[in-house]
Coordinates of C-alpha atoms in Angstrom, one line a residue:
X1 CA -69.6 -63.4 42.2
X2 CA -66.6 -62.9 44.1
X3 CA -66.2 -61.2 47.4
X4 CA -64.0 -58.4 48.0
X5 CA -60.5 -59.6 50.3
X6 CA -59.3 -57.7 53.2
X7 CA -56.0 -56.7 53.7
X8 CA -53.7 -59.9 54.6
X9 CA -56.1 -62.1 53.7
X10 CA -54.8 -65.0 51.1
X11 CA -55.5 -64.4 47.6
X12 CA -56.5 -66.5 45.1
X13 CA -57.2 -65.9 41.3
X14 CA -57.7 -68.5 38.6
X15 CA -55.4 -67.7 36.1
X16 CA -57.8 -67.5 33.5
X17 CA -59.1 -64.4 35.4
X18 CA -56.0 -63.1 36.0
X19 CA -55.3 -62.9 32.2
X20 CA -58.3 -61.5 31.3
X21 CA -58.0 -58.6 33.9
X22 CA -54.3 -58.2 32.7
X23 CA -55.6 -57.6 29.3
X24 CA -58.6 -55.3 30.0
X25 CA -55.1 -53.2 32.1
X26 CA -53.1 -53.4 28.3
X27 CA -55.8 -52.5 26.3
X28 CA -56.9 -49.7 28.3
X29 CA -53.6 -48.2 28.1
X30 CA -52.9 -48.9 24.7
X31 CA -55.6 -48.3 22.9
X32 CA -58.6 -46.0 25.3
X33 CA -56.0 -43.7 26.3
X34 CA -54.9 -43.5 22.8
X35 CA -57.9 -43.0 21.1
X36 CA -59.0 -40.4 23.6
X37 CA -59.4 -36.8 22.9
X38 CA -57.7 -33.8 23.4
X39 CA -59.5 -31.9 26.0
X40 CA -59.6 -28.2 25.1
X41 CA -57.4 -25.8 27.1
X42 CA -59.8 -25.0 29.5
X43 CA -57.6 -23.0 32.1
X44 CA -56.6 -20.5 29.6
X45 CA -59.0 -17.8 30.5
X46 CA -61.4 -15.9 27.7
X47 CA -59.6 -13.2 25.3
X48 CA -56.1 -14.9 26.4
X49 CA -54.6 -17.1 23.3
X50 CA -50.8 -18.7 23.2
X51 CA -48.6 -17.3 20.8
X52 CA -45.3 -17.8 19.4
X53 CA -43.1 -15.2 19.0
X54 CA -41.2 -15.5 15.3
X55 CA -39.9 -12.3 15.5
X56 CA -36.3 -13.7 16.0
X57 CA -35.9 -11.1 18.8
X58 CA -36.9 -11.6 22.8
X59 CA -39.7 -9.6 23.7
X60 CA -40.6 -7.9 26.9
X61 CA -44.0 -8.0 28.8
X62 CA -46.8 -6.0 27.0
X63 CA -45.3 -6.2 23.6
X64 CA -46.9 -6.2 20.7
X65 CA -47.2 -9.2 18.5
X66 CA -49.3 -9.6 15.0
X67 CA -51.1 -12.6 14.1
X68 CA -49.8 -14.4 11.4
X69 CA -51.8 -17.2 11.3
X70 CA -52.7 -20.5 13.4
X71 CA -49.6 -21.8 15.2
X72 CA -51.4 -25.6 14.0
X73 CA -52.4 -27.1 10.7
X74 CA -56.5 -26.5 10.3
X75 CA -58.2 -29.8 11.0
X76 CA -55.7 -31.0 13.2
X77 CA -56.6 -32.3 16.9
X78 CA -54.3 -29.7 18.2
X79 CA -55.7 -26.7 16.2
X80 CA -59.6 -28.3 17.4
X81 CA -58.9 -28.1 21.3
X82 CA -55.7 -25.6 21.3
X83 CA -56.2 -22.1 20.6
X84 CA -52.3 -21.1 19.6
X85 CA -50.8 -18.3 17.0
X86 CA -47.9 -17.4 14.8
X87 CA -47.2 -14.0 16.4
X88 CA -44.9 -11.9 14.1
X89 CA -44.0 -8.1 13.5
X90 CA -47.4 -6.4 14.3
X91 CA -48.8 -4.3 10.8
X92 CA -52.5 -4.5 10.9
X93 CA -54.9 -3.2 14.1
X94 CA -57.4 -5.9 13.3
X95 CA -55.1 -8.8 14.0
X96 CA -52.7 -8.1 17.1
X97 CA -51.9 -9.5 20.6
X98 CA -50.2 -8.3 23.7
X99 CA -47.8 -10.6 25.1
X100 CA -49.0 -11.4 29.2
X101 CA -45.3 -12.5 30.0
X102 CA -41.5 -12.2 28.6
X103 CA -41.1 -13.7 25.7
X104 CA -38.0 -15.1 24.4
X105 CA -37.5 -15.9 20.4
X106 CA -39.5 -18.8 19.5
X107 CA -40.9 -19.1 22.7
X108 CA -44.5 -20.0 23.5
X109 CA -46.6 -17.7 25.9
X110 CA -50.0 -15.8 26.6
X111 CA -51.4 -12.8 24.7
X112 CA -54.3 -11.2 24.9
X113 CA -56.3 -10.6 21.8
X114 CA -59.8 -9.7 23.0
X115 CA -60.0 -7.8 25.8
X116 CA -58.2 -5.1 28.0
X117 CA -54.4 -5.2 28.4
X118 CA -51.4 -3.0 29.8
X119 CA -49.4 -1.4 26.6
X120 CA -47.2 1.3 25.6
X121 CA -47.7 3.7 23.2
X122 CA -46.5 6.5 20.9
X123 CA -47.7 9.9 22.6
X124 CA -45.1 11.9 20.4
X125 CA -47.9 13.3 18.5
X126 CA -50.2 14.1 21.4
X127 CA -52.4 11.7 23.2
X128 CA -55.9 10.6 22.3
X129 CA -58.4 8.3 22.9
X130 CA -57.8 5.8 20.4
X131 CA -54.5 3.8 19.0
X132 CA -53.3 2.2 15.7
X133 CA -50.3 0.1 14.7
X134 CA -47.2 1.7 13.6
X135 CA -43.6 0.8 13.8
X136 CA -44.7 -2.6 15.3
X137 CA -46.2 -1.1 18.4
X138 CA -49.3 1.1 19.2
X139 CA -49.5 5.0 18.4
X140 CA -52.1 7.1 19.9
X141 CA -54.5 8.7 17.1
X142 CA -57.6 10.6 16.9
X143 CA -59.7 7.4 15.8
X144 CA -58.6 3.9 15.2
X145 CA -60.2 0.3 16.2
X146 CA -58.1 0.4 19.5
X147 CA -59.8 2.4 21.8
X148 CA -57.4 3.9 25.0
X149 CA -59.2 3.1 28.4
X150 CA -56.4 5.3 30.6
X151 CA -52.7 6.7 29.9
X152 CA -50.5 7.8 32.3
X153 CA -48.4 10.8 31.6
X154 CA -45.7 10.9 28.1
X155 CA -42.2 10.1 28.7
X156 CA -39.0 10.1 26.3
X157 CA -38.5 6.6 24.9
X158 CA -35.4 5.2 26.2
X159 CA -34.6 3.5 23.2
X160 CA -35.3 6.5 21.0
X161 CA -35.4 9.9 22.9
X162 CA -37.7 12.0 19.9
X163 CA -40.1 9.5 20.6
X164 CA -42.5 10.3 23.6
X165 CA -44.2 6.9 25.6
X166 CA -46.7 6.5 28.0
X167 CA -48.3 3.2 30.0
X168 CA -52.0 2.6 29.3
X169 CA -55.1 0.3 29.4
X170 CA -56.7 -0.2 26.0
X171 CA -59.6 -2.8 24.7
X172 CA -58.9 -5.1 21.9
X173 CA -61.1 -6.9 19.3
X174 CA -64.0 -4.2 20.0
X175 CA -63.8 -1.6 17.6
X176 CA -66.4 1.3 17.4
X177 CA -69.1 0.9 14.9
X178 CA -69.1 3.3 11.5
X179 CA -71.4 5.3 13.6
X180 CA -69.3 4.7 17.0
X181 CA -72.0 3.4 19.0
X182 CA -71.3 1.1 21.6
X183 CA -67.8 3.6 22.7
X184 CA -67.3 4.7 25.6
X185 CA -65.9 8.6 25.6
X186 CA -65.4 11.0 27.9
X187 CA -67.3 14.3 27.9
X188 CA -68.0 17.4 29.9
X189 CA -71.4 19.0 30.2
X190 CA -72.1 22.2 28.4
X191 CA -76.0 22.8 30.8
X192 CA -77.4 21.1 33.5
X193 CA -78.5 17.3 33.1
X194 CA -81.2 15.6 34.7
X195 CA -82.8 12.3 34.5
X196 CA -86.3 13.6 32.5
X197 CA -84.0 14.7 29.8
X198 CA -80.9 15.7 27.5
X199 CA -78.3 18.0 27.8
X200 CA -75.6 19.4 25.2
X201 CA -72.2 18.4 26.2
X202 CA -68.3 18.4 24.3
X203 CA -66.5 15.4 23.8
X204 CA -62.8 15.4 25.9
X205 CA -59.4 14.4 24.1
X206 CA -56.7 13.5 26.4
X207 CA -53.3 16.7 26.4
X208 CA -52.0 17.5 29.3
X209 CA -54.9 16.5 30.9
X210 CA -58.6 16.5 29.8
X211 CA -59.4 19.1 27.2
X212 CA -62.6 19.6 25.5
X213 CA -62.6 19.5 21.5
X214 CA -64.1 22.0 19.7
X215 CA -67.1 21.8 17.6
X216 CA -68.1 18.5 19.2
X217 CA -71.0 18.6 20.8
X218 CA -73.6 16.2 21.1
X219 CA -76.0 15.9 23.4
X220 CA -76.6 13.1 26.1
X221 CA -79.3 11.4 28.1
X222 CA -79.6 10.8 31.5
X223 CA -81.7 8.1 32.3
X224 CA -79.9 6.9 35.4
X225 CA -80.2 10.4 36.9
X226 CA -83.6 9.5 38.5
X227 CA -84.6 13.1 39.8
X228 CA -81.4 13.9 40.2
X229 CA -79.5 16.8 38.2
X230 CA -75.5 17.1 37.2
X231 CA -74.3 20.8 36.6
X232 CA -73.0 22.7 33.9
X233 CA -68.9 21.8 33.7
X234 CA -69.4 17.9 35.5
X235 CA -66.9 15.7 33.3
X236 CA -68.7 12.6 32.7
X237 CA -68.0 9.4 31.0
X238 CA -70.9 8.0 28.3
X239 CA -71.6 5.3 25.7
X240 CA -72.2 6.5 22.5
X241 CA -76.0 6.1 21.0
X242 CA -77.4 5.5 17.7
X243 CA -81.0 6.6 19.2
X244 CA -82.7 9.3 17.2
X245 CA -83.7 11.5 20.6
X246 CA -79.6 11.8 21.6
X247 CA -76.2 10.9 20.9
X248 CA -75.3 9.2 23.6
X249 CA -75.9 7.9 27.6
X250 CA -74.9 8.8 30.5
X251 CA -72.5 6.1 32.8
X252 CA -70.9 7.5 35.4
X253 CA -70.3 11.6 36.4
X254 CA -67.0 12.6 38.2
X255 CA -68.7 14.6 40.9
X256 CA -71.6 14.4 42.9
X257 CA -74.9 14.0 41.9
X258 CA -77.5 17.0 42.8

């Protein structure tokens, strides 16, 4: 076996050697990197996909896009390790994105499609707590699959002054079940809650501020209460239930706990 040589030291390599480590170098690069792979994208944090935006227009950040279809051909290498869509005019809630970046026509860039994101929407009508698609963007609505996390106050669209917009978190690719369990609402107590029990409370729709709906109420559960009691009028924020005994649990109160 031969020994390793020190820096300035004479070298000496039969040539037969030589050529045989010269062509381990070639076919390494020719045919092992080659035949190698694709690694998946594994930067691209979960819920975020690329898009391409085929709207022929440039798009600003938090825009809407619909999915079209996979941006590669099914089967391919890049459609097994790259996660990439054909983002056009948005027209159906259960496939859309929201652009993560300005995006200009044609262009390639982030989205979210699962997950929470920073949109505008269509308050003209009143705000709620949930959103569907309309016009190519998002349009508050008493129910929908898009449910509104937080909106900030209305304001007239630039573009089009009847229309009324405001900023706002919503949660895509979890839509509330045909008995909306599993969504979170918000809700203000009707009579004192504590942790042994339930208490009857209204659901809250978003106008001017919170504002209880009539002839919603439902009662809810407060198991994390332990002892403790919330009063009559504490807004609080629950997950809808499918349990016989209530309609829903409690998650977090906006005041503090007895």
């Amino acid at each position: 076996m031969r020994q390793s040589v020190k820096k300035g030291e004479p070298l000496s390599v039969p040539a037969e050697e030589y050529n045989a480590f010269l062509q381990m170098a070639n076919d390494y690069r020719t045919k092992s990197v080659a035949a190698r792979p694709l690694q998946q994208e594994r930067h691209v944090p979960h819920g975020l996909v690329r898009i391409k935006n085929t709207t022929g227009v440039d798009l600003a950040r938090f825009s809407v896009l619909g999915i079209d279809g996979p941006l590669f051909s099914h089967g391919s290498e890049e459609y097994q390790n790259r996660v990439a869509f054909v983002g056009g005019t948005a027209s159906s809630v259960g496939k859309i994105a929201i652009i993560q970046e300005p995006l200009a026509a044609d262009a390639i860039g982030l989205a979210v499609a699962s997950g929470v994101s920073v949109v505008k929407i269509d308050v003209t009508d009143g705000t709620q707590e949930f959103a569907t698609v309309e016009g190519g963007g998002l349009k508050a609505s008493t129910e929908g699959e898009i449910q509104i996390l937080d909106l900030g106050e209305g304001s007239p669209d630039p573009d089009d002054p009847g229309k009324s917009i405001a900023w706002a978190r919503v949660n895509l690719g979890h839509a509330p079940s045909s008995d909306n369990s599993g969504t979170i609402r918000q809700a203000i107590l009707t009579e004192t809650l504590t942790g042994s029990g339930t208490a009857n409370a209204k659901m809250l729709c978003l106008s001017n501020g919170w504002e209880a709906i009539d002839e919603s109420d439902f009662t809810v559960r407060g198991f994390m209460l332990d002892g403790h009691a919330l009063p009559s009028d504490t807004q609080i924020t629950v997950v809808m239930s499918s349990a016989e005994s209530h309609d829903a649990i409690l998650i977090s109160a906006a005041c503090p706990i007895e």
